XYZ file of C-alpha atoms in Angstrom:
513
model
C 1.095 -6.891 -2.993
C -1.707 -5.999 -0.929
C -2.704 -8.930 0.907
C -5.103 -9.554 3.827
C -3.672 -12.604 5.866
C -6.954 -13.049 7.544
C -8.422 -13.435 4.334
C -9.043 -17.371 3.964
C -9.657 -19.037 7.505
C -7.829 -22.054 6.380
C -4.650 -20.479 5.534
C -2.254 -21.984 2.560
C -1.461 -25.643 2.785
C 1.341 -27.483 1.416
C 1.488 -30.687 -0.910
C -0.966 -29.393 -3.318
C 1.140 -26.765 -5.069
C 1.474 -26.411 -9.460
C -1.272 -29.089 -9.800
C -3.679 -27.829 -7.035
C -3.369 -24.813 -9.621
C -3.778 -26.390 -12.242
C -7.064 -28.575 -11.286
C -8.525 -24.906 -9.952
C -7.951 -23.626 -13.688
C -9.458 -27.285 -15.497
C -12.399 -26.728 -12.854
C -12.853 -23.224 -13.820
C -12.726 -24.059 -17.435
C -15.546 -26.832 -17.126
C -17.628 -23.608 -16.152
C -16.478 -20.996 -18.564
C -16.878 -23.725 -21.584
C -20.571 -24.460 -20.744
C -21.976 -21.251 -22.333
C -20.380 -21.582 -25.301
C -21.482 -25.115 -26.031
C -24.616 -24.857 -25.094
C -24.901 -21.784 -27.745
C -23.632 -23.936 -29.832
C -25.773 -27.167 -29.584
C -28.848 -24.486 -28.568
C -29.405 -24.532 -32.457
C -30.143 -28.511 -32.935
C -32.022 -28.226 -29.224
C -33.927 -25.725 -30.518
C -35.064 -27.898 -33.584
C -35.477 -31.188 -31.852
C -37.548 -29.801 -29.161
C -39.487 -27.313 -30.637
C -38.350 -24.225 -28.936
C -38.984 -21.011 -30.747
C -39.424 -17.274 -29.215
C -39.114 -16.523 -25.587
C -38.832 -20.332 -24.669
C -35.939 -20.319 -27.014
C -34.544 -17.078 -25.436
C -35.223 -19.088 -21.931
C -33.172 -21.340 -22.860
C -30.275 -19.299 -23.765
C -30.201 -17.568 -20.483
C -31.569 -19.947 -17.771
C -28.186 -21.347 -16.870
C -26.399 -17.651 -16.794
C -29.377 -16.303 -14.395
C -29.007 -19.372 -12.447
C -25.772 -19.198 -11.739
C -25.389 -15.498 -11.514
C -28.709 -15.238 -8.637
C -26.910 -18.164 -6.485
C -23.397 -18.032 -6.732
C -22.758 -15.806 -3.344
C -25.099 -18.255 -1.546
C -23.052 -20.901 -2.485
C -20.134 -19.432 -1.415
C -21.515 -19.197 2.056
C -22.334 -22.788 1.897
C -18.465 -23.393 1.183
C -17.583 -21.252 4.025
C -20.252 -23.403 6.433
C -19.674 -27.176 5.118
C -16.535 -26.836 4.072
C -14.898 -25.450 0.666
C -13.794 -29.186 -0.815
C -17.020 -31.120 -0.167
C -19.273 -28.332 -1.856
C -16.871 -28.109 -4.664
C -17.230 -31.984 -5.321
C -20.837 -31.885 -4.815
C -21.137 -28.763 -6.889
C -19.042 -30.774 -9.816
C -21.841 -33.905 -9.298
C -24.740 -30.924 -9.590
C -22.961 -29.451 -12.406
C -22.694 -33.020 -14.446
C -26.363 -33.921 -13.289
C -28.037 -31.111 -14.865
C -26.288 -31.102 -17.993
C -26.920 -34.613 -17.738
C -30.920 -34.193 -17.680
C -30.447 -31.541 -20.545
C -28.832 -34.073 -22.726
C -31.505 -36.814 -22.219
C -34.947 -34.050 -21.966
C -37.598 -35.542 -23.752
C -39.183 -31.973 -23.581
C -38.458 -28.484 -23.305
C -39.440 -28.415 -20.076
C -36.960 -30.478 -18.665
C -34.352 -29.075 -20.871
C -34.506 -25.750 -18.875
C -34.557 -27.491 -15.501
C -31.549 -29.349 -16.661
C -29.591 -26.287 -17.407
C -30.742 -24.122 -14.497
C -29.364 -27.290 -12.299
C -26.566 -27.132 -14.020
C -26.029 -23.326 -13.773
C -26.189 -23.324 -10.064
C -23.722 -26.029 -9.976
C -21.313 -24.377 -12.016
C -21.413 -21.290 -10.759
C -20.489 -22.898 -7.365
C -17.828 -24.662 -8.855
C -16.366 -21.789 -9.739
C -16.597 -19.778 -6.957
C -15.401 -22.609 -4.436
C -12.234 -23.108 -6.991
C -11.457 -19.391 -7.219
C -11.683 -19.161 -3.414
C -9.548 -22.208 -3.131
C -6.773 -20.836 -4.422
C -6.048 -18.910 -0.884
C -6.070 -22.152 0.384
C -3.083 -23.314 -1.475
C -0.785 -20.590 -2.303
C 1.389 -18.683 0.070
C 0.013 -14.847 -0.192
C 3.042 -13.571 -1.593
C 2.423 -15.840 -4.869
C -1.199 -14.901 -5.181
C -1.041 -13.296 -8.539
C 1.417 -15.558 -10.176
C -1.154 -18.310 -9.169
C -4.273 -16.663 -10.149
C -2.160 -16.030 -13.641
C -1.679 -19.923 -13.937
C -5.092 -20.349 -13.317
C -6.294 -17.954 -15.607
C -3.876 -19.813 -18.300
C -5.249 -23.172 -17.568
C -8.558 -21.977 -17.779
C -8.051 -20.423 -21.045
C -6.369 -22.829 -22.307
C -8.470 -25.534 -21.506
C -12.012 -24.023 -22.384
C -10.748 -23.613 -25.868
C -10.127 -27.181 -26.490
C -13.469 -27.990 -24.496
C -15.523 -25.349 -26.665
C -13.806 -26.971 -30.145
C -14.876 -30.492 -28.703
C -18.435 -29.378 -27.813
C -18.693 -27.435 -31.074
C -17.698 -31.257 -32.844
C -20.227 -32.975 -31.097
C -23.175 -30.628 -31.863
C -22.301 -31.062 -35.458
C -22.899 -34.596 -35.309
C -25.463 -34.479 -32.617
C -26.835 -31.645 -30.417
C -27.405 -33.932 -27.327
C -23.788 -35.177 -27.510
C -22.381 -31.961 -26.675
C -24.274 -31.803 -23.597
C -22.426 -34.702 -22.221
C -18.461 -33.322 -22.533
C -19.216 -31.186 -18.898
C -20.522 -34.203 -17.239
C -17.555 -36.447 -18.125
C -14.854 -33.517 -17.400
C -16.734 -32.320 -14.218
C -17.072 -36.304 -12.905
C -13.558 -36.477 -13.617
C -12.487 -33.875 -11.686
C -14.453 -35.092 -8.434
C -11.806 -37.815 -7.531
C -9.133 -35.340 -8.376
C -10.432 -33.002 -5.941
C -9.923 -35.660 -3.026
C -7.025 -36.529 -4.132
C -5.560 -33.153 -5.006
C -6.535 -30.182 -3.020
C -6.491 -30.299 0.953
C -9.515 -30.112 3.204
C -9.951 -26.661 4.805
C -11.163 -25.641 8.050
C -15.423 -24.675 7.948
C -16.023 -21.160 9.114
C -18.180 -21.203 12.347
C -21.914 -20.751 11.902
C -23.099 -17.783 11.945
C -26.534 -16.151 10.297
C -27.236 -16.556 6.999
C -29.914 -14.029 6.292
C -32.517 -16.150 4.133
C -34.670 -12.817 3.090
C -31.794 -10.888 2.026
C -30.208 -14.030 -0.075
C -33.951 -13.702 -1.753
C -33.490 -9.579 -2.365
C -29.928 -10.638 -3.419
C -31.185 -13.274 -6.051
C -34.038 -11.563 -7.700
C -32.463 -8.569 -7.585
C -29.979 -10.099 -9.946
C -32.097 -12.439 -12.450
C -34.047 -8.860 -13.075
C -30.924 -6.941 -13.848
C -29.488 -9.672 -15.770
C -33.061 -10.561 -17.519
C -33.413 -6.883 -18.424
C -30.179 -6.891 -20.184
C -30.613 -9.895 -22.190
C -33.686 -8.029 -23.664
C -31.360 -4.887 -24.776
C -31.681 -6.072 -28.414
C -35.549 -4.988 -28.128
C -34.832 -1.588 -27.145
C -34.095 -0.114 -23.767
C -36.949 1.176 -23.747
C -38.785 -1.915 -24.450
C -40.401 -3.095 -21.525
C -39.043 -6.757 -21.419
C -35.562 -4.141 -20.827
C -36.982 -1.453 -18.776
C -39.045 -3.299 -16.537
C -36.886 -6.281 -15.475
C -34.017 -3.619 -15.052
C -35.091 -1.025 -13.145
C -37.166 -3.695 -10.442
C -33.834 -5.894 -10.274
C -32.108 -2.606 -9.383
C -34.683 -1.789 -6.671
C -34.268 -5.237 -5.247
C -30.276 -4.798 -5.310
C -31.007 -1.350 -3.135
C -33.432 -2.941 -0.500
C -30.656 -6.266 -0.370
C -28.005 -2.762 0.425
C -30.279 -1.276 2.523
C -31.221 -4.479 4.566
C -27.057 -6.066 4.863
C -26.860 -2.378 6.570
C -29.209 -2.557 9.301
C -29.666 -6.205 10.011
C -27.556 -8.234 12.273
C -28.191 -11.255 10.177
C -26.364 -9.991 7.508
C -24.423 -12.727 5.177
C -22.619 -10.496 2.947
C -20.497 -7.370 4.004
C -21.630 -4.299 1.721
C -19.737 -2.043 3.472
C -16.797 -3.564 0.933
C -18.722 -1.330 -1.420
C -17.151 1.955 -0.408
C -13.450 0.623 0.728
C -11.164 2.056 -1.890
C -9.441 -1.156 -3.098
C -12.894 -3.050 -3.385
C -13.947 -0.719 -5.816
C -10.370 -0.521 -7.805
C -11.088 -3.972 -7.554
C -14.605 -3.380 -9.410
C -12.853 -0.678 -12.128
C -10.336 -3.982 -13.007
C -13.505 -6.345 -13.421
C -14.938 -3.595 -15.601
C -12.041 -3.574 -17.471
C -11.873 -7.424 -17.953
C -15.553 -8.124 -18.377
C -17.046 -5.483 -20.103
C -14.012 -5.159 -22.068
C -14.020 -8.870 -23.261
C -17.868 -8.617 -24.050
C -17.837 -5.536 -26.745
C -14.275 -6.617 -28.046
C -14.979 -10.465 -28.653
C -18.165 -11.003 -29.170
C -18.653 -7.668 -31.839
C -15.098 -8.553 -33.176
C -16.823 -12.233 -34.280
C -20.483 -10.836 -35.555
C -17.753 -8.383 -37.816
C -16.243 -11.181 -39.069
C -19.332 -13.679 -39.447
C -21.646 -10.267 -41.094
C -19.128 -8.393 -43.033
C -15.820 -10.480 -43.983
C -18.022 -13.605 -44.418
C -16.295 -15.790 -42.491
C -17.151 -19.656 -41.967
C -18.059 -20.164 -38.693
C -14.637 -22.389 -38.389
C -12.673 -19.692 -39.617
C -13.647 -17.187 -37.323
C -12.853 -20.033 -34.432
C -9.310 -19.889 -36.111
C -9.359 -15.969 -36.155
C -10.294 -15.683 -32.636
C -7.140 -17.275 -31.359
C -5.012 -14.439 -31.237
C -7.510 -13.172 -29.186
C -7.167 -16.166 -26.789
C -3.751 -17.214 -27.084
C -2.431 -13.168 -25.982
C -4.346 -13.915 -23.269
C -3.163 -16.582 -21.805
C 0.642 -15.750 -21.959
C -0.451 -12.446 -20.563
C -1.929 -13.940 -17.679
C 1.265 -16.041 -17.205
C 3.628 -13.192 -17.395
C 1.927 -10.628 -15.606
C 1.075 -12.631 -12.707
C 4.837 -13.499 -12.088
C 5.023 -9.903 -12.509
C 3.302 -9.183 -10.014
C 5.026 -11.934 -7.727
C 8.227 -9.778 -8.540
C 7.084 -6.724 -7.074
C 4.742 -5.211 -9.788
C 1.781 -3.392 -8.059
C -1.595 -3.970 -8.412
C -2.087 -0.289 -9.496
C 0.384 -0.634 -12.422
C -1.153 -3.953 -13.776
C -4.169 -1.737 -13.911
C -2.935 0.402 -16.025
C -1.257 -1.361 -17.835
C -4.168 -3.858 -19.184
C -6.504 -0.651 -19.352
C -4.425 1.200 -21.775
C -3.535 -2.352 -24.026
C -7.091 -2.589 -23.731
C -7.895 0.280 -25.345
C -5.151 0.440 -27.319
C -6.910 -2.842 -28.777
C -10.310 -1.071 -29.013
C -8.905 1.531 -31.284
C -6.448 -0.325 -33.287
C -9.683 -2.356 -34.472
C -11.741 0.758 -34.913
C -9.049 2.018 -37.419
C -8.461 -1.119 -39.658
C -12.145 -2.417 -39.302
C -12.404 -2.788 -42.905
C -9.607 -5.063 -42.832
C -10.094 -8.779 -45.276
C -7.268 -10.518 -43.806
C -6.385 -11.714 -40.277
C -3.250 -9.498 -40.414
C -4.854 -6.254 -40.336
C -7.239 -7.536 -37.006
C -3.960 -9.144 -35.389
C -2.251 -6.065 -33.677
C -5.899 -4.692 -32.103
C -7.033 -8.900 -31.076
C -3.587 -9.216 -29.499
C -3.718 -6.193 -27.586
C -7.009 -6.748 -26.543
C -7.188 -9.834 -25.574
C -3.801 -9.629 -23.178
C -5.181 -6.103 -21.753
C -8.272 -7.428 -20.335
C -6.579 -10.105 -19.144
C -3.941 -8.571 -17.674
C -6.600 -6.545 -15.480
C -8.140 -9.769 -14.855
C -5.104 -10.404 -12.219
C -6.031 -7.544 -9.658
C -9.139 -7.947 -10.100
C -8.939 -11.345 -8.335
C -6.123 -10.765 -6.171
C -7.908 -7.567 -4.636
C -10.894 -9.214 -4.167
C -9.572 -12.417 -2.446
C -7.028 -9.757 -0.207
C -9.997 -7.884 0.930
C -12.630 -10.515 1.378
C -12.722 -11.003 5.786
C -12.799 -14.280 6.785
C -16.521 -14.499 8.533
C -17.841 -13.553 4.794
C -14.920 -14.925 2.656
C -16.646 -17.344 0.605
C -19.940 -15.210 -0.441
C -17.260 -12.114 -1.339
C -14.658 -14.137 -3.238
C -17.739 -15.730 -4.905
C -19.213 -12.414 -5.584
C -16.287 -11.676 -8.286
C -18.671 -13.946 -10.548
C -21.982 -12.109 -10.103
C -19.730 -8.740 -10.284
C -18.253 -10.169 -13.565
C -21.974 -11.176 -15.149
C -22.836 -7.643 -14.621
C -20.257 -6.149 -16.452
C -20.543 -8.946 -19.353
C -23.932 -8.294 -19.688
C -23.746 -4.562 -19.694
C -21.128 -5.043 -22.769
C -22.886 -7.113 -24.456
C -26.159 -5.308 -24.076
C -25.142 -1.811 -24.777
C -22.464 -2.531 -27.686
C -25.371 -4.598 -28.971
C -28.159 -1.935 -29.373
C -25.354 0.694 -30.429
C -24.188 -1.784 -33.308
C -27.753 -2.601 -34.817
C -29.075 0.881 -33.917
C -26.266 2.698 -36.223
C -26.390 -0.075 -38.488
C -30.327 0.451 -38.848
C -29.966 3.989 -39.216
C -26.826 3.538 -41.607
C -29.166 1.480 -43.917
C -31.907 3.274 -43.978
C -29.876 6.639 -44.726
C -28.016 5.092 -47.514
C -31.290 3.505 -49.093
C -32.927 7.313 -49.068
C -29.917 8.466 -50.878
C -30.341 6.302 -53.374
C -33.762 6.989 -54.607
C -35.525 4.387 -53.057
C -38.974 5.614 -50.854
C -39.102 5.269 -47.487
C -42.405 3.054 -47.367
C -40.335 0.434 -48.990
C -36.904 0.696 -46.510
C -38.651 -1.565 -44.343
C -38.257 -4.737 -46.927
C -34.350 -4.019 -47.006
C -34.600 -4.246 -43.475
C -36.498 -7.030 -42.981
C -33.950 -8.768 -45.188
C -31.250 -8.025 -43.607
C -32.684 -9.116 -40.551
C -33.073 -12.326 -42.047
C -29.923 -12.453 -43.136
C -28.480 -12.271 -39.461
C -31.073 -14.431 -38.124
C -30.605 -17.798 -40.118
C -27.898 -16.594 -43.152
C -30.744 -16.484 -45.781
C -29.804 -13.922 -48.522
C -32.337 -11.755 -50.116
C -33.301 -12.634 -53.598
C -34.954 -9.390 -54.476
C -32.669 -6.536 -55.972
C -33.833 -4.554 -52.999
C -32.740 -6.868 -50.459
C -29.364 -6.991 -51.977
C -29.137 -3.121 -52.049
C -30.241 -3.768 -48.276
C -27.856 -5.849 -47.492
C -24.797 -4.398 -49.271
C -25.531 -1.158 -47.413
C -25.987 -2.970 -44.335
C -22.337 -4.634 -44.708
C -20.918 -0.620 -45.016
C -23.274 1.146 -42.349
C -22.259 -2.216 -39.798
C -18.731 -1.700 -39.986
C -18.762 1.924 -39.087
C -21.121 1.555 -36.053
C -18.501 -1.483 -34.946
C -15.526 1.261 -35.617
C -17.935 3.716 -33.362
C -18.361 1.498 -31.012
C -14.844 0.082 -30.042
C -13.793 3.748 -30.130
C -16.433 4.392 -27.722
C -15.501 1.382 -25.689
C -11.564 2.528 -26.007
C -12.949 5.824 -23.949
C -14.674 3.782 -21.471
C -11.910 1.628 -20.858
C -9.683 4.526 -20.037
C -11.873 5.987 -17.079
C -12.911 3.034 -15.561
C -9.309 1.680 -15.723
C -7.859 5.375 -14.524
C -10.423 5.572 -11.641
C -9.394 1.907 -10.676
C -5.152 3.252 -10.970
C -5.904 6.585 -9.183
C -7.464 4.500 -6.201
C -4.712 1.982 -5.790
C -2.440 5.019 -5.859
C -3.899 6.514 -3.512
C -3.693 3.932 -1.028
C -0.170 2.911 -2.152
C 0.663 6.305 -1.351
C -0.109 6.187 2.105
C 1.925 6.238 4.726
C 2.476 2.256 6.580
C 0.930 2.160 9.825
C 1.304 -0.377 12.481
């Protein structure tokens, strides 16, 4: 295990032990469900306050940029006021702006009400991720970050079914399961988990927290837009400016004094293995899950409850994975192995899924979901363990919190890219096929427009020629998802070898000291 004992300034603590763990994991959940039921209940919002467009697309997003622009800030005010009393007031935040989301009269306060809620979430998270130095000796790091990762599973599925429930009878109810789970958890905090020790004050660097922020709404905003074009300029634009912004907040951690984060982590060897294993889990999780359901909804013609039910494997791999492998790891199994090991199920995954795409049944998709989901989470172990090992204690909070913004890159990216590959194939596919069969290519357009109608709301095409459109579409969507996954499969392997070869490396070296 490669552990930095100066890591967390408050050291491990006894009496909090399994269920410390275990709250860390229910905490981490109440943040990892939110997303996914507010996509879900987004539908009814949309209706019931009249959000349509880029409001609508607002909406979507606000709570991801949120969180994702102030989560290392947050993790500096852990590190300043102490980790346990910003976690409970981050869990308040958290149920306050879901809270005002629930109750908006207007659309307006709908997206304050999520952005509150985003930047109390993602401090939530980051404060219980970092918190888990706090209670764990370091030679059980990994086995605890696998029960965490278990418990969080585990317990965002049955949050995600309830919020999913709720929004079918009412979209405003499902904006109230956070609030009651994150209240709950507040007492259980004080109870549960042990105070730890503030880090002194020291400077905080307002101007590059600003460059840090922006830099990563742009980035983040750009991607979201992917399904435009890159090209398109709500893409290009937001992307390549958030990028400047993350260069000037390099640039300016380098030369000022004031720094708050410490981007020299950027070139240390294990910090970036520790990057190639959140590639791995993130960016790996995005293509594979997320394309692996539009398959299912587009092409099999699933019910939206039977693709929850096929997704389970999926889920389920993943959270025994997490279990095993972290004891693994406990035992003696290095951080460099677990690497490669969850980079080649990965991708192992990525291709078994490419191969028996065209698959009816849940048993042809089981071998590639099980492999896939256990591989990325299986990387998901040193990707955390790294990251809390080499995280110094002056900056521990903002770079164990900085495994979230790290992780909404890579999710993004995923998403994005798999996205525009998908529809841009499938486009072509159609269009190709429609030639071929006689029909002229001033009327291709009308296929296409129903098929984009088709995804949009599930309205099928009454004309002959939006059938044809359709049927085609069905055909040329599978193959760019086979593409795809392959593609991803190839991905997986580099990023996951670079990640090996560097923990290698410095495995290989000689023990000084």
């Amino acid at each position: 295990m490669l552990l930095n004992p100066r890591a967390d300034p408050a050291g491990p603590r006894a009496g909090a032990g399994g269920a410390g763990i275990a709250l860390l994991g229910v905490m981490a959940a109440v943040q990892g469900s939110d997303p996914n039921i507010a996509s879900t209940a987004l539908v009814g919002a949309s209706r019931g306050l009249q959000m349509t467009g880029g409001l609508l697309a607002l909406a979507a997003s606000v709570s991801t940029l949120a969180l994702a622009a102030t989560v290392i800030s947050t993790g500096l005010l852990a590190d300043r006021f102490g980790r346990r009393g910003v976690l409970m007031a981050a869990l308040a935040l958290s149920a306050a702006g879901d809270l005002i989301a629930a109750l908006a009269p207007t659309a307006g306060l709908f997206l304050i009400g999520r952005a509150v809620a985003g930047i109390g979430l993602g401090a939530v998270y980051g404060a219980a991720f970092a918190s888990i130095r706090a209670i764990t000796p370091p030679d059980r790091i990994a086995g605890a970050i696998g029960i965490f990762g278990a418990v969080s599973g585990g317990v965002t599925v049955l949050m995600t079914f309830l919020g999913g429930a709720l929004a079918s009878v009412h979209w405003r109810l499902a904006f109230l399961v956070v609030p009651v789970a994150a209240l709950l958890c507040v007492p259980a905090v004080r109870a549960v988990l042990p105070a730890q020790p503030r880090v002194a004050d020291g400077p905080r660097d307002y101007p590059g927290q600003v460059l840090l922020a922006l830099g990563v709404v742009g980035v983040l905003y750009g991607f979201s837009h992917a399904a435009d074009g890159l090209t398109s300029p709500l893409t290009f634009g937001p992307l390549l400016g958030g990028l400047v912004l993350l260069a000037l907040f390099v640039v300016r951690e380098r030369r000022t004094s004031a720094r708050f984060f410490p981007v020299e982590l950027l070139t240390k060897p294990l910090f970036l293995a520790a990057i190639c294993a959140g590639f791995v889990y993130n960016f790996g999780t995005a293509v594979g899950f997320l394309q692996l359901t539009d398959l299912w909804q587009y092409v099999v013609g699933l019910s939206t409850l039977r693709v929850s039910l096929w997704q389970m494997p999926f889920l389920l791999a993943g959270i025994a994975a997490a279990v095993l492998f972290g004891r693994l790891m406990t035992r003696g199994l290095t951080a460099a192995s677990t690497v490669a090991i969850g980079s080649l199920a990965a991708a192992a995954g990525f291709v078994l899924l490419a191969v028996l795409h065209s698959s009816t049944s849940l048993w042809g998709f089981l071998p590639g979901s099980i492999l896939l989901g256990a591989g990325v989470i299986i990387a998901s172990l040193p990707y955390g363990t790294l990251i809390i090992a080499q995280a110094p204690a002056r900056y521990f909070g903002p770079v164990t919190s900085s495994r979230t913004t790290i992780g909404q890159f890579f999710y993004a990216a995923g998403l994005a890219l798999s996205t525009v590959l998908v529809n841009t194939m499938t486009t072509g596919g159609v269009v190709r096929r429609l030639e071929q069969a006689g029909v002229p290519p001033t009327d291709t357009g009308q296929g296409l427009d129903a098929v984009t109608a088709f995804a949009a709301d599930g309205t099928r095409p009454s004309t002959a020629l939006g059938q044809q459109a359709l049927a085609e579409a069905a055909q040329s969507y599978g193959q760019a998802f086979a593409l795809t996954t392959l593609l991803a499969a190839l991905v997986t392997l580099i990023v996951g070898g670079l990640g090996w070869w560097l923990l290698r490396r410095h495995e290989a070296r000689p023990a000084t000291g």
